[in-house]
Structure formats: C-alpha cells, structure tokens
XYZ file of C-alpha atoms in Angstrom:
418
model
C 5.789 0.683 19.131
C 3.106 -1.841 20.023
C 2.345 -5.434 19.146
C 4.654 -6.683 16.392
C 4.005 -9.378 13.860
C 7.360 -10.707 12.642
C 8.233 -13.110 9.855
C 11.594 -14.399 8.705
C 13.079 -12.482 5.819
C 13.394 -15.045 3.063
C 14.341 -14.915 -0.560
C 16.206 -11.623 -0.190
C 19.846 -12.631 -0.623
C 21.529 -10.526 -3.240
C 18.480 -8.439 -4.017
C 19.090 -4.738 -4.387
C 17.178 -1.545 -5.023
C 17.119 0.132 -8.389
C 20.123 2.244 -7.503
C 22.211 -0.876 -6.870
C 22.011 -1.072 -3.072
C 19.015 -1.975 -0.928
C 17.572 0.744 1.271
C 14.938 0.923 3.976
C 11.394 2.064 3.169
C 8.711 2.671 5.771
C 5.017 2.387 4.927
C 2.470 3.955 7.271
C -0.954 2.375 6.852
C -1.911 -1.219 6.104
C -4.860 -0.798 3.756
C -4.823 -1.602 0.051
C -2.541 1.343 -0.761
C -0.115 0.471 2.036
C 0.024 -3.232 1.212
C 0.549 -2.440 -2.473
C 3.359 -0.043 -1.561
C 4.999 -2.550 0.787
C 4.898 -5.355 -1.794
C 6.166 -3.101 -4.591
C 9.068 -1.790 -2.512
C 10.017 -5.280 -1.314
C 9.910 -6.676 -4.834
C 12.314 -3.883 -5.816
C 14.811 -5.028 -3.191
C 14.218 -2.577 -0.357
C 13.932 -3.474 3.293
C 10.357 -2.597 4.215
C 8.583 -2.000 7.493
C 4.828 -1.534 7.434
C 3.285 0.334 10.388
C -0.457 -0.143 10.968
C -2.241 1.674 13.784
C -5.019 -0.915 14.150
C -4.579 -4.487 15.267
C -5.796 -5.716 11.890
C -4.684 -4.826 8.395
C -7.026 -3.785 5.621
C -8.108 -0.195 6.245
C -11.522 0.186 4.631
C -11.042 -3.177 2.918
C -12.066 -4.929 6.108
C -14.669 -7.660 6.387
C -16.690 -8.149 9.551
C -16.230 -11.295 11.598
C -19.164 -13.489 12.451
C -21.993 -14.935 10.444
C -22.586 -11.795 8.364
C -19.410 -11.046 6.440
C -20.038 -7.473 5.410
C -17.365 -5.380 3.804
C -17.023 -1.806 5.026
C -19.125 -0.575 2.141
C -19.728 -2.464 -1.122
C -16.512 -3.494 -2.870
C -15.497 -5.146 -6.125
C -12.357 -5.673 -8.180
C -12.829 -4.476 -11.742
C -11.627 -7.071 -14.214
C -10.091 -4.760 -16.806
C -8.466 -2.500 -14.240
C -4.788 -2.428 -13.270
C -5.357 -3.627 -9.700
C -6.992 -6.896 -10.708
C -4.282 -7.553 -13.304
C -1.504 -6.887 -10.774
C -3.100 -9.201 -8.212
C -3.641 -11.982 -10.747
C -0.001 -11.899 -11.892
C 1.077 -12.552 -8.300
C -1.589 -15.197 -7.712
C -3.115 -12.950 -5.041
C -6.556 -12.426 -6.493
C -7.763 -15.781 -5.231
C -11.224 -17.136 -5.950
C -13.542 -14.453 -7.273
C -17.079 -14.618 -8.539
C -18.957 -12.657 -11.148
C -22.643 -11.833 -11.205
C -24.525 -15.031 -12.122
C -26.403 -14.515 -15.404
C -29.727 -15.459 -13.817
C -29.222 -12.760 -11.181
C -28.581 -10.209 -13.889
C -32.198 -10.740 -14.879
C -33.192 -9.537 -11.402
C -31.549 -6.133 -11.830
C -34.172 -3.493 -11.022
C -34.400 0.284 -11.269
C -36.351 2.841 -9.289
C -37.588 5.566 -11.601
C -40.321 8.106 -10.896
C -40.927 6.244 -7.645
C -41.792 2.948 -9.330
C -39.830 -0.274 -9.817
C -38.754 -0.923 -13.401
C -37.099 -3.917 -15.019
C -35.238 -1.895 -17.643
C -33.238 1.337 -17.470
C -34.279 4.223 -19.726
C -32.978 3.908 -23.256
C -31.319 7.326 -22.919
C -29.095 6.019 -20.110
C -27.990 3.109 -22.273
C -27.250 5.391 -25.231
C -25.228 7.732 -23.078
C -23.260 4.890 -21.501
C -21.852 4.046 -24.943
C -20.366 7.523 -25.444
C -16.586 7.618 -25.438
C -15.502 9.425 -22.226
C -13.023 11.419 -24.283
C -15.959 13.220 -25.894
C -17.076 14.524 -22.494
C -15.488 17.832 -21.461
C -13.310 18.100 -18.391
C -14.355 21.706 -17.837
C -18.119 21.181 -18.047
C -20.544 19.643 -15.557
C -21.920 16.210 -16.373
C -25.516 17.401 -16.035
C -25.205 20.010 -18.776
C -23.179 17.847 -21.140
C -25.375 14.761 -20.717
C -28.558 16.808 -21.131
C -27.259 17.964 -24.485
C -26.626 14.336 -25.439
C -29.792 12.546 -24.303
C -32.098 15.066 -22.643
C -32.679 16.096 -19.043
C -34.400 12.924 -17.818
C -31.754 10.652 -19.295
C -28.973 12.807 -17.890
C -30.456 12.677 -14.388
C -30.887 8.907 -14.518
C -27.332 8.396 -15.783
C -25.842 10.643 -13.101
C -27.662 8.822 -10.319
C -26.745 5.429 -11.749
C -23.064 6.463 -11.912
C -23.202 7.377 -8.212
C -22.383 3.719 -7.514
C -18.768 4.640 -8.263
C -18.962 8.272 -7.092
C -20.509 8.286 -3.592
C -21.598 11.864 -4.184
C -24.950 13.490 -3.462
C -24.934 15.566 -6.680
C -23.067 13.598 -9.365
C -24.446 15.814 -12.134
C -22.396 18.714 -10.775
C -19.086 16.881 -11.204
C -16.766 16.963 -14.213
C -18.428 15.420 -17.260
C -15.273 13.499 -18.173
C -14.904 12.152 -14.626
C -18.489 10.881 -14.431
C -18.596 9.505 -17.962
C -15.430 7.466 -17.411
C -17.127 5.730 -14.494
C -20.475 5.343 -16.203
C -18.809 3.618 -19.148
C -17.071 1.064 -16.925
C -20.115 0.444 -14.727
C -22.228 -0.442 -17.755
C -19.624 -2.551 -19.545
C -20.797 -5.915 -20.874
C -19.932 -8.412 -19.674
C -19.771 -6.702 -16.262
C -16.269 -5.925 -15.021
C -17.015 -6.381 -11.301
C -15.516 -9.423 -9.587
C -16.094 -10.233 -5.926
C -13.448 -11.958 -3.743
C -15.043 -15.031 -2.195
C -15.397 -14.591 1.557
C -15.102 -10.804 1.423
C -12.201 -8.414 1.065
C -10.529 -9.672 4.222
C -9.481 -12.767 2.280
C -7.779 -10.604 -0.328
C -6.048 -8.579 2.387
C -4.830 -11.798 4.027
C -3.273 -12.958 0.758
C -1.589 -9.606 0.174
C -0.259 -9.529 3.745
C 1.094 -13.091 3.496
C 2.804 -12.241 0.214
C 4.352 -9.133 1.759
C 5.699 -11.134 4.695
C 7.051 -13.744 2.297
C 9.030 -10.973 0.610
C 10.522 -10.025 3.970
C 8.264 -7.120 4.900
C 8.207 -6.545 8.648
C 4.596 -5.861 9.656
C 3.918 -3.967 12.868
C 0.289 -3.749 13.964
C -1.165 -1.634 16.775
C 1.719 0.679 15.877
C 0.353 4.197 15.680
C 2.611 6.742 14.033
C 2.354 10.388 15.068
C 4.169 13.420 13.685
C 7.175 12.932 15.962
C 7.453 9.239 15.138
C 7.174 10.021 11.444
C 10.176 12.306 11.749
C 12.168 9.506 13.358
C 11.217 7.087 10.593
C 12.142 9.595 7.887
C 15.676 9.777 9.271
C 16.195 6.085 8.506
C 14.623 5.970 5.072
C 11.846 7.252 2.809
C 8.285 7.031 4.125
C 5.106 6.214 2.227
C 2.072 7.634 4.044
C -0.804 5.388 2.947
C -3.638 6.636 5.137
C -6.844 8.540 4.588
C -6.216 12.065 3.345
C -7.513 13.532 6.595
C -5.112 11.409 8.640
C -2.247 12.326 6.306
C -3.096 16.016 6.672
C -2.736 15.781 10.445
C 0.291 13.494 10.357
C 2.210 15.707 7.928
C 0.800 18.948 9.365
C -0.015 19.996 5.813
C -3.254 21.958 5.392
C -3.021 21.663 1.603
C -3.918 17.964 1.749
C -7.586 18.340 0.970
C -9.842 17.107 -1.806
C -13.565 16.682 -2.120
C -15.030 13.298 -1.307
C -18.494 11.857 -0.803
C -20.660 11.370 2.250
C -22.520 8.111 2.255
C -24.993 6.266 4.440
C -24.253 2.541 4.476
C -27.113 0.165 5.250
C -26.380 -3.546 5.727
C -28.977 -6.135 6.626
C -29.727 -9.820 6.417
C -33.147 -11.130 5.493
C -34.589 -14.606 5.324
C -34.492 -15.904 1.784
C -37.528 -15.356 -0.396
C -37.884 -16.325 -4.033
C -38.312 -13.381 -6.332
C -36.133 -10.888 -4.457
C -34.232 -8.436 -6.618
C -30.493 -8.760 -7.110
C -29.856 -5.015 -7.353
C -32.151 -2.030 -7.011
C -30.540 1.060 -8.532
C -32.175 4.360 -7.668
C -32.378 6.577 -10.745
C -34.329 9.271 -8.860
C -31.487 9.920 -6.388
C -27.966 8.552 -5.922
C -28.405 5.190 -4.217
C -27.823 1.492 -4.742
C -28.842 -1.704 -2.927
C -27.297 -5.082 -3.739
C -27.849 -8.664 -2.557
C -24.240 -9.821 -2.188
C -25.091 -13.421 -1.354
C -26.379 -13.713 -4.917
C -22.773 -14.249 -6.007
C -21.232 -15.485 -2.736
C -23.509 -17.494 -0.458
C -20.758 -17.813 2.193
C -21.377 -14.228 3.356
C -24.464 -15.169 5.420
C -25.896 -18.267 7.115
C -27.907 -20.717 5.052
C -31.408 -19.529 4.415
C -30.480 -15.855 4.693
C -29.462 -13.178 2.193
C -26.996 -10.357 2.871
C -27.908 -6.946 1.453
C -25.609 -3.923 1.356
C -26.507 -0.452 0.166
C -24.952 2.975 -0.153
C -26.839 6.258 -0.289
C -24.995 9.524 -0.870
C -26.216 12.501 1.150
C -25.241 16.164 1.195
C -22.780 17.700 3.662
C -25.546 18.990 5.944
C -27.959 16.075 5.624
C -28.703 13.682 8.445
C -28.141 9.954 8.358
C -31.901 9.425 8.574
C -32.270 10.786 5.042
C -30.101 8.037 3.612
C -31.787 5.387 5.725
C -35.227 6.489 4.482
C -34.065 6.190 0.877
C -32.668 2.740 1.590
C -35.973 1.604 3.028
C -37.804 2.927 -0.025
C -35.685 0.663 -2.243
C -36.181 -2.249 0.133
C -39.946 -1.786 -0.077
C -39.773 -2.011 -3.856
C -37.280 -4.827 -4.346
C -37.683 -6.968 -1.226
C -41.339 -7.282 -0.233
C -41.874 -8.128 3.438
C -38.267 -7.301 4.280
C -39.127 -5.890 7.705
C -40.625 -9.159 8.913
C -37.765 -11.119 7.334
C -34.891 -9.072 8.748
C -32.569 -11.022 11.049
C -29.738 -8.499 11.389
C -29.162 -4.847 10.513
C -26.371 -2.253 10.783
C -26.199 1.367 9.631
C -23.194 3.680 9.372
C -22.239 7.085 8.023
C -19.085 7.218 5.912
C -17.989 10.848 5.900
C -15.090 11.800 3.641
C -14.036 8.199 3.278
C -15.254 7.299 -0.165
C -12.549 8.389 -2.579
C -11.909 11.528 -4.586
C -14.412 13.240 -6.859
C -13.408 15.779 -9.504
C -15.248 19.039 -10.063
C -15.419 20.652 -13.513
C -12.017 21.925 -14.566
C -10.093 19.322 -12.559
C -8.782 15.803 -13.143
C -6.938 13.279 -11.027
C -3.727 15.135 -11.833
C -4.920 18.092 -9.746
C -5.339 16.049 -6.564
C -2.644 16.069 -3.838
C 0.664 14.929 -5.290
C 2.271 11.606 -4.414
C 5.557 13.462 -3.841
C 5.535 15.485 -0.592
C 9.249 16.274 -0.321
C 11.939 15.320 2.218
C 11.601 11.637 1.350
C 7.877 11.463 2.091
C 5.395 10.076 -0.426
C 1.606 9.892 -0.309
C -0.787 7.103 -1.320
C -4.509 6.554 -0.970
C -7.846 6.972 -2.722
C -7.753 10.799 -2.866
C -4.248 11.142 -4.269
C -3.140 12.160 -7.763
C -3.471 8.813 -9.507
C -5.864 7.455 -12.151
C -8.358 4.652 -11.738
C -11.763 3.626 -10.478
C -12.305 3.399 -6.695
C -9.679 1.023 -5.187
C -7.589 1.372 -8.335
C -6.608 4.874 -7.191
C -5.230 3.453 -3.940
C -3.389 0.755 -5.842
C -1.899 3.049 -8.482
C -0.764 5.667 -5.985
C 0.658 2.986 -3.678
C 2.714 1.481 -6.457
C 3.999 4.854 -7.674
C 4.831 6.018 -4.142
C 6.775 2.822 -3.483
C 8.762 3.052 -6.710
C 9.730 6.631 -5.908
C 10.603 5.703 -2.330
C 12.868 2.865 -3.486
C 14.745 5.244 -5.765
C 15.098 7.721 -2.931
C 16.354 4.956 -0.607
C 18.916 3.916 -3.179
C 20.173 7.489 -3.518
C 20.510 7.790 0.249
C 22.363 4.475 0.445
C 24.908 5.431 -2.210
C 25.375 8.882 -0.676
C 27.058 7.331 2.373
C 24.151 6.888 4.772
C 24.097 3.245 5.871
C 20.365 2.638 6.051
C 20.888 -1.063 6.730
C 22.119 -0.201 10.210
C 18.931 1.717 11.053
C-alpha cells in the first residue's frame, strides 16, 4: 500500500478494548483529527493502523520546510479549549508561546480605510455579551445591530472572521458568530502558538501514537475499494476533508458550507514600529506578524507575516491579495522594498464549517456513517473552535469505533488475525 513507517508495539500487553477484547481500528487520514482518533483508539486498547495518503502527516497542520516556517494558514491552540487540555495532559503540547504584552500594544485596526489603534467601543461591548443570548435562528448582522448599532455590528462581524473564514460573517447564525467573537476577544488572550510551527506538534502526536503501538502507513492512499477491504477487518474512521470523504464513501449527503480564503505569506526585513496585527474591520481580513511570538519562524533580521482574507464563491484570488496589500500599506510601511519572500494561495472549502441561521454543529454531517464507518474532521457534527472540531470529532469517532471493534471481536470474528 506504499511506503510504510513501522514501530514496535510496546506497552500493549494485557490491554483490551472497552468490550473486554482488543479489536482492530483503521484510521484514514493523518491530520489532527486522524492522529487524535489513532491515539484515542490505541489508548482504549485497540490495534490501530493509520493510513495517510501523503508522505508526511499533518493534513492542513503542516509547516513548510526551509527558512520560512509558515503554517498552511494561521493556526493557534486555544488555551481554554478541549484540544489544548487533552494535549497538555499527555505532555504533547510542547513549548508554546503567547502574545508578548508589548506586541499587544501594536494591535491595529483598519476602519473606514484608516489605521486605528483602538477598536470601536461598540465591538468591545458586544464581545462581552453571553453567546447564549444570541439567537440560533437569526443572522448575526440583525441581532448585533439591535445590540450595538449597524457600524458596531459590521466591525464585530469582520473581526470575528478570524475564526470564520467567511466572506459574509454577518449572514451566519448569531449564536455561531457570537461564540467565536467571545473567545477571540477573551482577556488574557486564549491563543497559544506551538514553537517552531504546527509540524512540531504533529511530530509529538505521531511519536506518541507510535509509542502506543499505532502502525503508521504513509504514501498509502485509500480509495473506495480499499476502504471496503479495511472495513471487513475492523471499524474505519475517515478523518479527511469532507470533500474527500464524500468521494471515498460515495455519499452525496456529505456537504456543509465552508469558507473560501486567500492566504498571503511574506517575509520582510525587520523595521521598528511595524504592527503586530492589522485587523480589517471594513471587510473580513487579518494580517499577523508571527515572528512577534516565535522568532524561529524566519531568519534573523526578518519578520514572517501571514494573512487570511475571505472572498466570495465567485471572487478571484486577486481580490483577496489586493485587500492584503491594503493592510500591509497601513501597518508595514515600505513593505514592498523590504520583502524577501512571498507566497499566495487560495484555500477553497478547506477552512472548517460555518453555520447558517437555524443550524448548529449538531446539524452537520454525523460522525456515525453506518456499517462500522465513522467520520471526523473540521466540518463534522462536533462542537469547538477551529481545530477543536477536528479534535472532538476524532475522539468521538475513535471511541465509537473501539466499541464497534469490541462487539465484532466478541461476536466471533477474530480481528486479531486480520
């Protein structure tokens, strides 16, 4: 099935699944959801094989090699979230850094085309509202306008786009947006950044999985036929993008709205006075200097900037790039002459689920797909903010798969011979 990375199975003697006898669980996909599922299943006593189609693990939690260690889109672990807690309990979180207080003073906002040092007071007032007071059935724009006025509502919606990746955040469920706005504006800030990029976190998770006896197969693409073969030997957790899962399972119902985002990464020579973050309150967009908290991400004397700019389904990448350059002009004077490296990309349907009015995470595609197949990923029916959805669905899918494996084992099917 391709190149195989094998480790000795250690520490497994006498361990059993929840039904009393270990079974075999397959995990398809080696991103955060897949690694979480593999670790959870192995900790529960199952034999686990993880199948990853690429040569490297990580999915979208990859970090580029070379002098500019960019993540595939801005990433952070949120301190009060379940993913960070789970990682810390297993000593997998590793060294993380918060936003240095002095950099917090360099937080800037674009409003009415001008650079501001403070957000509008209406945004701050709205950010303190309990998300439970926001209706699920109503749009954020209408609800927020009733709370703080139209200008404040627009600014808050665009600010919340940092965790939404959507071109029209005001049109989404008020409860959904407010939950994210509240966490984004928490003090002290919840965001923590793994030192060296997300690849370091993935490496720790992968090493832990192997230490639990997980067999990791890379460059091992699974198609529909192969999936059927795997399902005959044990439950399968499909931890891929929703689009890939739709094709793999031949299930047209596996759809959910996501965002479309232009990613702009660049390195500039260091200049005193550069902003830390420029948040666009006129449109959904965000630019951050990631070397402010982790100088190892770029060579000495250079700063690494990463930005995300949500665009509509019919918009061109150039629209997002133009908005990025407008923020660069405001927050990083002379950036064109200082640029030493630059990359742009379009992330289409790869930015997590968004909920329209009248829907919640419970309405997204179910983890349980039937016939011993379970689904995990960032557009699946699980709660959380950004990567927390992948984590929560991965853990739930693995727990259900272990139970299913135990039932199959005790029913007379010897999965340990598969």
